[in-house]
Amino acid sequence: MKILLISTSSGSRGGGELWLRYLGRGLRDLGHKVGLWCSHHPQMNELADQFSEVGEVIRGEYVNTYHRRLRSFAHLFPSPRASKAKDAWVAWGADAILLNKQNLEDGLDLLQQLDGAAPKVACMIHITQSAKYLGARHAWIRDRAAAWLLRGFRGAIVTAPIDRACELSEFLSGRKVEAINNGVPEPDMDYLSRCGANLRRKYGFDQDELIFLGLGRLEPQKAPLEFVRRAVQISKEDSRARFVWVGDGRMRAEFEAATQASGIREKFLVAGWQSEVQPWLGLADALIHTAIYEGMPFAVLEALSAGLPCFVESGLLDEISPFRASGIIEMDEQSHWLNYVAKRSLLEEARLGAKDLFLREFSITQMCQKYALLFGANQNPRQP
C-alpha cells in the first residue's frame, strides 16, 4: 500500500514531526511504501533529510502554518499553493493520505484539499484543546471555524488517547473520532546503559546520584521554569540529585537565569538541542514533565520506553488518563510524590511500571498496525 504523510510544516523538531518519522518507519517495516509531503521552507529541511531514509520526500510551495497570522481562516481564502499541493499528492498515486495536524486550526486549507486526493484520507490532530480552553484571542470565532470544517471532513479524524477522542467528538457535535495511541520504538537497553555511563563520566556525575531529566523545547507551553521549581523541591529531599534539560528555544536565557537564582545552580546541566535523545534517556533515572498542555507527549512515551518513571503535573495527568499507573506519578501539591525521591525502592517499582505501561500501550508496532487497519491495509507484518 502507498501511504503519503502530510506535514502542515510547523517545523522539524516538534512532537508531531517525531511522530511522522516514527509512523513512516513503522509503516515501512510493515511492508508499505511511504512518502512525506512538506513545505520548501528551510525549517523543514531537517525533517525532510531524516524522513528520506524511510521514503520519498515531496516538497511544495506552502507558507508554514505558524507563519500565517490568519491560519484559523485559511480555508476561507483558498491559496493556489494548496491546490498545487493536491496536484502533487494525486501525482504520487497514494492509496491513502494522512494529514498531520498539530492542533485544531492549523492546515485547514490542506484539509480541504484531501477530498478526492486518494481513495482513503485521514487527519491526526495532536493537540485537541480548543482556542477557548487555551485562552487564545478571538477564541469563539476560531473554534467555530475549525469545528465547521472538521465536521464536514469526509475522511477519518484520529487523536489519542480515548478520553481526548471523546472530548473532540463532543466538540465536533458528535462526529466520530478514532483513538489510536501514539507509539515510539523500543530502545536497546544495553545501548542506553552504555550511553548513560559515558555521559556520567563526561559530565562528572557519580554513580549514586539521581539524574532527573527535562526533555522538550524551552517554550512557554513546556513550562521550563516549573522544572526549576520542582528541582529545588527534589534537592531539599535528596541533596545529591542532579537535573538535566535537553532542548532549546526562546526561553533559554530566562531558564538559565532561573537556574542561577535557584540557589542550586551547580546541580543543573542545560544540554541544549540534541538530535539523538536516547543517550540522555540512558543517563537519567526519571523524567520531570512540566508542560501546561500537550497532545500525547512523546517525551513521556520515550521515557516510559526506557523504563524511566515520569513525574507529571496534575493538569497534564488528567489529559493523559486513563494511563495512570505506577510508572506515571502526579506531582501533587501535597508533595506525596517526593516519597519516590526519598525511597529509592519506590522509584525502582515505578521503573518497572513504566516499562510495563509502554509495552502494553505505546509500542510503535501497535500504532502502525492500527493506522494500517484504518486504511484497510493487509495486516501481515514483514521484517524490515
PDB file of C-alpha atoms in Angstrom, residues 25-245:
ATOM      1  CA  ARG A  25       9.411   3.959   9.765  1.00  0.00           C
ATOM      2  CA  GLY A  26       6.829   1.636  11.286  1.00  0.00           C
ATOM      3  CA  LEU A  27       4.630   1.547   8.182  1.00  0.00           C
ATOM      4  CA  ARG A  28       7.672   0.853   6.023  1.00  0.00           C
ATOM      5  CA  ASP A  29       8.625  -2.035   8.287  1.00  0.00           C
ATOM      6  CA  LEU A  30       5.127  -3.442   7.827  1.00  0.00           C
ATOM      7  CA  GLY A  31       5.816  -3.563   4.093  1.00  0.00           C
ATOM      8  CA  HIS A  32       4.116  -0.354   2.912  1.00  0.00           C
ATOM      9  CA  LYS A  33       5.607   2.307   0.674  1.00  0.00           C
ATOM     10  CA  VAL A  34       5.558   5.643   2.472  1.00  0.00           C
ATOM     11  CA  GLY A  35       6.173   9.219   1.411  1.00  0.00           C
ATOM     12  CA  LEU A  36       6.212  12.631   3.038  1.00  0.00           C
ATOM     13  CA  TRP A  37       4.961  15.977   1.734  1.00  0.00           C
ATOM     14  CA  CYS A  38       6.111  19.192   3.415  1.00  0.00           C
ATOM     15  CA  SER A  39       6.912  22.774   2.502  1.00  0.00           C
ATOM     16  CA  HIS A  40      10.085  24.011   0.827  1.00  0.00           C
ATOM     17  CA  HIS A  41      10.849  26.283   3.799  1.00  0.00           C
ATOM     18  CA  PRO A  42      14.348  25.729   5.285  1.00  0.00           C
ATOM     19  CA  GLN A  43      12.747  24.992   8.672  1.00  0.00           C
ATOM     20  CA  MET A  44      11.552  21.722   7.165  1.00  0.00           C
ATOM     21  CA  ASN A  45      14.950  20.614   5.831  1.00  0.00           C
ATOM     22  CA  GLU A  46      15.845  18.628   8.928  1.00  0.00           C
ATOM     23  CA  LEU A  47      12.611  16.627   8.854  1.00  0.00           C
ATOM     24  CA  ALA A  48      12.939  16.083   5.087  1.00  0.00           C
ATOM     25  CA  ASP A  49      16.502  14.818   5.440  1.00  0.00           C
ATOM     26  CA  GLN A  50      15.591  12.442   8.255  1.00  0.00           C
ATOM     27  CA  PHE A  51      12.496  11.103   6.510  1.00  0.00           C
ATOM     28  CA  SER A  52      14.395  10.494   3.258  1.00  0.00           C
ATOM     29  CA  GLU A  53      15.928   7.448   4.951  1.00  0.00           C
ATOM     30  CA  VAL A  54      12.410   5.994   5.199  1.00  0.00           C
ATOM     31  CA  GLY A  55      10.675   7.037   1.995  1.00  0.00           C
ATOM     32  CA  GLU A  56      10.318   9.607  -0.764  1.00  0.00           C
ATOM     33  CA  VAL A  57      10.044  13.267   0.224  1.00  0.00           C
ATOM     34  CA  ILE A  58       7.969  15.721  -1.825  1.00  0.00           C
ATOM     35  CA  ARG A  59       8.469  19.432  -1.192  1.00  0.00           C
ATOM     36  CA  GLY A  60       5.919  22.092  -2.121  1.00  0.00           C
ATOM     37  CA  GLU A  61       5.461  25.857  -2.081  1.00  0.00           C
ATOM     38  CA  TYR A  62       3.485  26.431   1.103  1.00  0.00           C
ATOM     39  CA  VAL A  63       3.611  29.044   3.853  1.00  0.00           C
ATOM     40  CA  ASN A  64       4.454  27.292   7.111  1.00  0.00           C
ATOM     41  CA  THR A  65       1.411  27.145   9.338  1.00  0.00           C
ATOM     42  CA  TYR A  66       2.831  29.246  12.199  1.00  0.00           C
ATOM     43  CA  HIS A  67       3.979  31.939   9.781  1.00  0.00           C
ATOM     44  CA  ARG A  68       0.339  32.734   8.978  1.00  0.00           C
ATOM     45  CA  ARG A  69      -1.462  35.169  11.248  1.00  0.00           C
ATOM     46  CA  LEU A  70      -4.876  34.154   9.892  1.00  0.00           C
ATOM     47  CA  ARG A  71      -4.266  30.412   9.746  1.00  0.00           C
ATOM     48  CA  SER A  72      -7.592  29.817  11.519  1.00  0.00           C
ATOM     49  CA  PHE A  73      -9.362  31.101   8.411  1.00  0.00           C
ATOM     50  CA  ALA A  74      -7.019  29.837   5.683  1.00  0.00           C
ATOM     51  CA  HIS A  75      -9.816  27.720   4.194  1.00  0.00           C
ATOM     52  CA  LEU A  76     -11.900  30.860   3.556  1.00  0.00           C
ATOM     53  CA  PHE A  77      -9.201  32.274   1.267  1.00  0.00           C
ATOM     54  CA  PRO A  78      -8.126  29.363  -0.961  1.00  0.00           C
ATOM     55  CA  SER A  79      -4.466  29.548  -1.932  1.00  0.00           C
ATOM     56  CA  PRO A  80      -3.083  28.342  -5.268  1.00  0.00           C
ATOM     57  CA  ARG A  81      -0.291  26.741  -3.221  1.00  0.00           C
ATOM     58  CA  ALA A  82      -2.768  24.407  -1.516  1.00  0.00           C
ATOM     59  CA  SER A  83      -4.260  23.442  -4.874  1.00  0.00           C
ATOM     60  CA  LYS A  84      -0.780  22.703  -6.260  1.00  0.00           C
ATOM     61  CA  ALA A  85      -0.096  20.599  -3.184  1.00  0.00           C
ATOM     62  CA  LYS A  86      -3.110  18.446  -4.027  1.00  0.00           C
ATOM     63  CA  ASP A  87      -1.843  18.041  -7.586  1.00  0.00           C
ATOM     64  CA  ALA A  88       1.435  16.698  -6.181  1.00  0.00           C
ATOM     65  CA  TRP A  89      -0.380  14.283  -3.864  1.00  0.00           C
ATOM     66  CA  VAL A  90      -2.530  12.944  -6.692  1.00  0.00           C
ATOM     67  CA  ALA A  91       0.522  12.574  -8.947  1.00  0.00           C
ATOM     68  CA  TRP A  92       2.260  10.489  -6.278  1.00  0.00           C
ATOM     69  CA  GLY A  93      -0.598   7.996  -6.536  1.00  0.00           C
ATOM     70  CA  ALA A  94      -1.237   7.320  -2.853  1.00  0.00           C
ATOM     71  CA  ASP A  95      -3.730   4.688  -1.753  1.00  0.00           C
ATOM     72  CA  ALA A  96      -4.093   6.604   1.500  1.00  0.00           C
ATOM     73  CA  ILE A  97      -3.142  10.075   2.740  1.00  0.00           C
ATOM     74  CA  LEU A  98      -2.742  11.073   6.372  1.00  0.00           C
ATOM     75  CA  LEU A  99      -2.535  14.757   7.315  1.00  0.00           C
ATOM     76  CA  ASN A 100      -0.563  15.527  10.476  1.00  0.00           C
ATOM     77  CA  LYS A 101      -2.254  18.437  12.299  1.00  0.00           C
ATOM     78  CA  GLN A 102      -0.569  19.904  15.368  1.00  0.00           C
ATOM     79  CA  ASN A 103      -3.808  21.459  16.603  1.00  0.00           C
ATOM     80  CA  LEU A 104      -7.404  22.112  15.613  1.00  0.00           C
ATOM     81  CA  GLU A 105      -6.788  25.122  13.393  1.00  0.00           C
ATOM     82  CA  ASP A 106      -3.544  24.537  11.534  1.00  0.00           C
ATOM     83  CA  GLY A 107      -3.563  23.276   7.950  1.00  0.00           C
ATOM     84  CA  LEU A 108      -7.296  23.718   7.397  1.00  0.00           C
ATOM     85  CA  ASP A 109      -6.649  24.671   3.762  1.00  0.00           C
ATOM     86  CA  LEU A 110      -4.709  21.417   3.313  1.00  0.00           C
ATOM     87  CA  LEU A 111      -7.549  19.509   4.969  1.00  0.00           C
ATOM     88  CA  GLN A 112      -9.899  20.884   2.319  1.00  0.00           C
ATOM     89  CA  GLN A 113      -7.646  19.576  -0.438  1.00  0.00           C
ATOM     90  CA  LEU A 114      -7.737  15.985   0.854  1.00  0.00           C
ATOM     91  CA  ASP A 115     -11.176  15.376  -0.661  1.00  0.00           C
ATOM     92  CA  GLY A 116     -10.600  13.276  -3.770  1.00  0.00           C
ATOM     93  CA  ALA A 117      -6.808  13.198  -3.378  1.00  0.00           C
ATOM     94  CA  ALA A 118      -6.719   9.460  -2.567  1.00  0.00           C
ATOM     95  CA  PRO A 119      -9.146   6.575  -2.001  1.00  0.00           C
ATOM     96  CA  LYS A 120      -8.627   6.808   1.788  1.00  0.00           C
ATOM     97  CA  VAL A 121      -7.871  10.037   3.670  1.00  0.00           C
ATOM     98  CA  ALA A 122      -7.495  10.879   7.353  1.00  0.00           C
ATOM     99  CA  CYS A 123      -6.056  13.506   9.657  1.00  0.00           C
ATOM    100  CA  MET A 124      -4.373  13.135  13.012  1.00  0.00           C
ATOM    101  CA  ILE A 125      -4.802  16.011  15.497  1.00  0.00           C
ATOM    102  CA  HIS A 126      -2.235  16.010  18.298  1.00  0.00           C
ATOM    103  CA  ILE A 127      -3.394  18.918  20.460  1.00  0.00           C
ATOM    104  CA  THR A 128      -7.173  18.920  20.561  1.00  0.00           C
ATOM    105  CA  GLN A 129      -7.743  21.637  23.157  1.00  0.00           C
ATOM    106  CA  SER A 130      -9.931  24.416  21.816  1.00  0.00           C
ATOM    107  CA  ALA A 131      -8.831  28.033  21.434  1.00  0.00           C
ATOM    108  CA  LYS A 132     -11.218  28.841  24.286  1.00  0.00           C
ATOM    109  CA  TYR A 133      -9.539  26.272  26.545  1.00  0.00           C
ATOM    110  CA  LEU A 134      -6.121  27.714  25.714  1.00  0.00           C
ATOM    111  CA  GLY A 135      -7.260  31.274  26.394  1.00  0.00           C
ATOM    112  CA  ALA A 136      -6.488  32.407  22.840  1.00  0.00           C
ATOM    113  CA  ARG A 137      -7.634  35.707  21.366  1.00  0.00           C
ATOM    114  CA  HIS A 138     -10.875  35.639  19.370  1.00  0.00           C
ATOM    115  CA  ALA A 139     -11.389  32.081  20.622  1.00  0.00           C
ATOM    116  CA  TRP A 140     -15.091  31.829  19.785  1.00  0.00           C
ATOM    117  CA  ILE A 141     -14.758  32.523  16.080  1.00  0.00           C
ATOM    118  CA  ARG A 142     -11.556  30.457  15.789  1.00  0.00           C
ATOM    119  CA  ASP A 143     -13.219  27.440  17.372  1.00  0.00           C
ATOM    120  CA  ARG A 144     -16.280  27.835  15.171  1.00  0.00           C
ATOM    121  CA  ALA A 145     -14.141  27.930  12.023  1.00  0.00           C
ATOM    122  CA  ALA A 146     -12.147  24.812  12.945  1.00  0.00           C
ATOM    123  CA  ALA A 147     -15.203  22.862  14.108  1.00  0.00           C
ATOM    124  CA  TRP A 148     -17.181  23.686  10.970  1.00  0.00           C
ATOM    125  CA  LEU A 149     -14.517  22.391   8.620  1.00  0.00           C
ATOM    126  CA  LEU A 150     -13.623  19.318  10.684  1.00  0.00           C
ATOM    127  CA  ARG A 151     -17.273  18.282  10.977  1.00  0.00           C
ATOM    128  CA  GLY A 152     -17.557  18.359   7.194  1.00  0.00           C
ATOM    129  CA  PHE A 153     -14.348  16.426   6.538  1.00  0.00           C
ATOM    130  CA  ARG A 154     -15.165  13.138   4.795  1.00  0.00           C
ATOM    131  CA  GLY A 155     -12.142  11.192   5.986  1.00  0.00           C
ATOM    132  CA  ALA A 156     -11.264   9.759   9.378  1.00  0.00           C
ATOM    133  CA  ILE A 157     -10.244  12.007  12.267  1.00  0.00           C
ATOM    134  CA  VAL A 158      -7.789  10.498  14.741  1.00  0.00           C
ATOM    135  CA  THR A 159      -6.352  11.564  18.078  1.00  0.00           C
ATOM    136  CA  ALA A 160      -5.118   9.977  21.303  1.00  0.00           C
ATOM    137  CA  PRO A 161      -5.868   8.809  23.915  1.00  0.00           C
ATOM    138  CA  ILE A 162      -9.506   7.645  24.114  1.00  0.00           C
ATOM    139  CA  ASP A 163     -10.519  10.375  26.584  1.00  0.00           C
ATOM    140  CA  ARG A 164      -9.231  13.023  24.178  1.00  0.00           C
ATOM    141  CA  ALA A 165     -11.092  11.396  21.282  1.00  0.00           C
ATOM    142  CA  CYS A 166     -14.334  11.537  23.256  1.00  0.00           C
ATOM    143  CA  GLU A 167     -13.812  15.208  24.102  1.00  0.00           C
ATOM    144  CA  LEU A 168     -13.045  16.053  20.477  1.00  0.00           C
ATOM    145  CA  SER A 169     -16.131  14.182  19.304  1.00  0.00           C
ATOM    146  CA  GLU A 170     -18.212  16.275  21.694  1.00  0.00           C
ATOM    147  CA  PHE A 171     -16.567  19.479  20.406  1.00  0.00           C
ATOM    148  CA  LEU A 172     -17.480  18.383  16.871  1.00  0.00           C
ATOM    149  CA  SER A 173     -21.138  17.812  17.809  1.00  0.00           C
ATOM    150  CA  GLY A 174     -20.900  14.039  17.960  1.00  0.00           C
ATOM    151  CA  ARG A 175     -18.780  13.426  14.867  1.00  0.00           C
ATOM    152  CA  LYS A 176     -16.886  10.136  15.122  1.00  0.00           C
ATOM    153  CA  VAL A 177     -13.244  10.420  16.196  1.00  0.00           C
ATOM    154  CA  GLU A 178     -10.878   7.445  16.201  1.00  0.00           C
ATOM    155  CA  ALA A 179      -8.443   6.880  19.077  1.00  0.00           C
ATOM    156  CA  ILE A 180      -5.014   5.467  18.220  1.00  0.00           C
ATOM    157  CA  ASN A 181      -2.309   5.791  20.844  1.00  0.00           C
ATOM    158  CA  ASN A 182       0.986   7.283  19.755  1.00  0.00           C
ATOM    159  CA  GLY A 183       3.885   4.862  19.795  1.00  0.00           C
ATOM    160  CA  VAL A 184       7.665   5.003  19.971  1.00  0.00           C
ATOM    161  CA  PRO A 185      10.338   2.402  19.177  1.00  0.00           C
ATOM    162  CA  GLU A 186      11.570   0.160  21.962  1.00  0.00           C
ATOM    163  CA  PRO A 187      15.189   1.109  22.640  1.00  0.00           C
ATOM    164  CA  ASP A 188      18.167  -1.198  23.025  1.00  0.00           C
ATOM    165  CA  MET A 189      18.561  -1.119  26.800  1.00  0.00           C
ATOM    166  CA  ASP A 190      22.212  -2.209  26.665  1.00  0.00           C
ATOM    167  CA  TYR A 191      22.908   0.711  24.321  1.00  0.00           C
ATOM    168  CA  LEU A 192      21.139   3.100  26.697  1.00  0.00           C
ATOM    169  CA  SER A 193      23.158   1.793  29.618  1.00  0.00           C
ATOM    170  CA  ARG A 194      26.443   2.313  27.779  1.00  0.00           C
ATOM    171  CA  CYS A 195      25.449   5.811  26.677  1.00  0.00           C
ATOM    172  CA  GLY A 196      24.332   6.722  30.174  1.00  0.00           C
ATOM    173  CA  ALA A 197      27.623   5.555  31.659  1.00  0.00           C
ATOM    174  CA  ASN A 198      29.562   7.577  29.087  1.00  0.00           C
ATOM    175  CA  LEU A 199      27.566  10.732  29.827  1.00  0.00           C
ATOM    176  CA  ARG A 200      28.002  10.290  33.571  1.00  0.00           C
ATOM    177  CA  ARG A 201      31.758  10.150  33.073  1.00  0.00           C
ATOM    178  CA  LYS A 202      31.736  13.078  30.631  1.00  0.00           C
ATOM    179  CA  TYR A 203      29.854  15.410  32.984  1.00  0.00           C
ATOM    180  CA  GLY A 204      31.287  14.124  36.264  1.00  0.00           C
ATOM    181  CA  PHE A 205      28.105  12.610  37.710  1.00  0.00           C
ATOM    182  CA  ASP A 206      28.677   9.986  40.399  1.00  0.00           C
ATOM    183  CA  GLN A 207      27.018   6.592  40.029  1.00  0.00           C
ATOM    184  CA  ASP A 208      24.820   7.066  43.106  1.00  0.00           C
ATOM    185  CA  GLU A 209      23.458  10.468  42.045  1.00  0.00           C
ATOM    186  CA  LEU A 210      19.842  10.523  40.855  1.00  0.00           C
ATOM    187  CA  ILE A 211      19.542  12.285  37.485  1.00  0.00           C
ATOM    188  CA  PHE A 212      16.202  13.953  36.714  1.00  0.00           C
ATOM    189  CA  LEU A 213      15.641  14.769  33.036  1.00  0.00           C
ATOM    190  CA  GLY A 214      13.624  17.546  31.421  1.00  0.00           C
ATOM    191  CA  LEU A 215      13.003  16.990  27.721  1.00  0.00           C
ATOM    192  CA  GLY A 216      11.457  19.472  25.298  1.00  0.00           C
ATOM    193  CA  ARG A 217      11.552  22.901  23.741  1.00  0.00           C
ATOM    194  CA  LEU A 218      12.315  25.845  26.022  1.00  0.00           C
ATOM    195  CA  GLU A 219       8.964  27.437  25.268  1.00  0.00           C
ATOM    196  CA  PRO A 220       6.081  28.639  27.468  1.00  0.00           C
ATOM    197  CA  GLN A 221       3.958  25.555  26.685  1.00  0.00           C
ATOM    198  CA  LYS A 222       6.597  23.316  28.282  1.00  0.00           C
ATOM    199  CA  ALA A 223       6.800  25.475  31.462  1.00  0.00           C
ATOM    200  CA  PRO A 224      10.564  25.032  31.953  1.00  0.00           C
ATOM    201  CA  LEU A 225      10.607  27.428  34.922  1.00  0.00           C
ATOM    202  CA  GLU A 226       8.338  24.972  36.723  1.00  0.00           C
ATOM    203  CA  PHE A 227      11.044  22.347  36.137  1.00  0.00           C
ATOM    204  CA  VAL A 228      13.412  24.572  38.130  1.00  0.00           C
ATOM    205  CA  ARG A 229      10.872  24.872  40.960  1.00  0.00           C
ATOM    206  CA  ARG A 230      10.413  21.102  41.107  1.00  0.00           C
ATOM    207  CA  ALA A 231      14.179  20.645  41.065  1.00  0.00           C
ATOM    208  CA  VAL A 232      14.508  22.815  44.165  1.00  0.00           C
ATOM    209  CA  GLN A 233      11.878  20.685  45.930  1.00  0.00           C
ATOM    210  CA  ILE A 234      13.680  17.479  44.998  1.00  0.00           C
ATOM    211  CA  SER A 235      17.060  18.870  46.049  1.00  0.00           C
ATOM    212  CA  LYS A 236      15.732  19.509  49.546  1.00  0.00           C
ATOM    213  CA  GLU A 237      14.751  15.836  49.720  1.00  0.00           C
ATOM    214  CA  ASP A 238      17.957  14.490  48.148  1.00  0.00           C
ATOM    215  CA  SER A 239      20.934  16.833  48.137  1.00  0.00           C
ATOM    216  CA  ARG A 240      22.761  14.651  45.609  1.00  0.00           C
ATOM    217  CA  ALA A 241      20.060  14.864  42.928  1.00  0.00           C
ATOM    218  CA  ARG A 242      21.071  16.407  39.581  1.00  0.00           C
ATOM    219  CA  PHE A 243      18.910  17.972  36.878  1.00  0.00           C
ATOM    220  CA  VAL A 244      19.432  17.919  33.111  1.00  0.00           C
ATOM    221  CA  TRP A 245      17.362  19.755  30.492  1.00  0.00           C
TER     222      TRP A 245
END
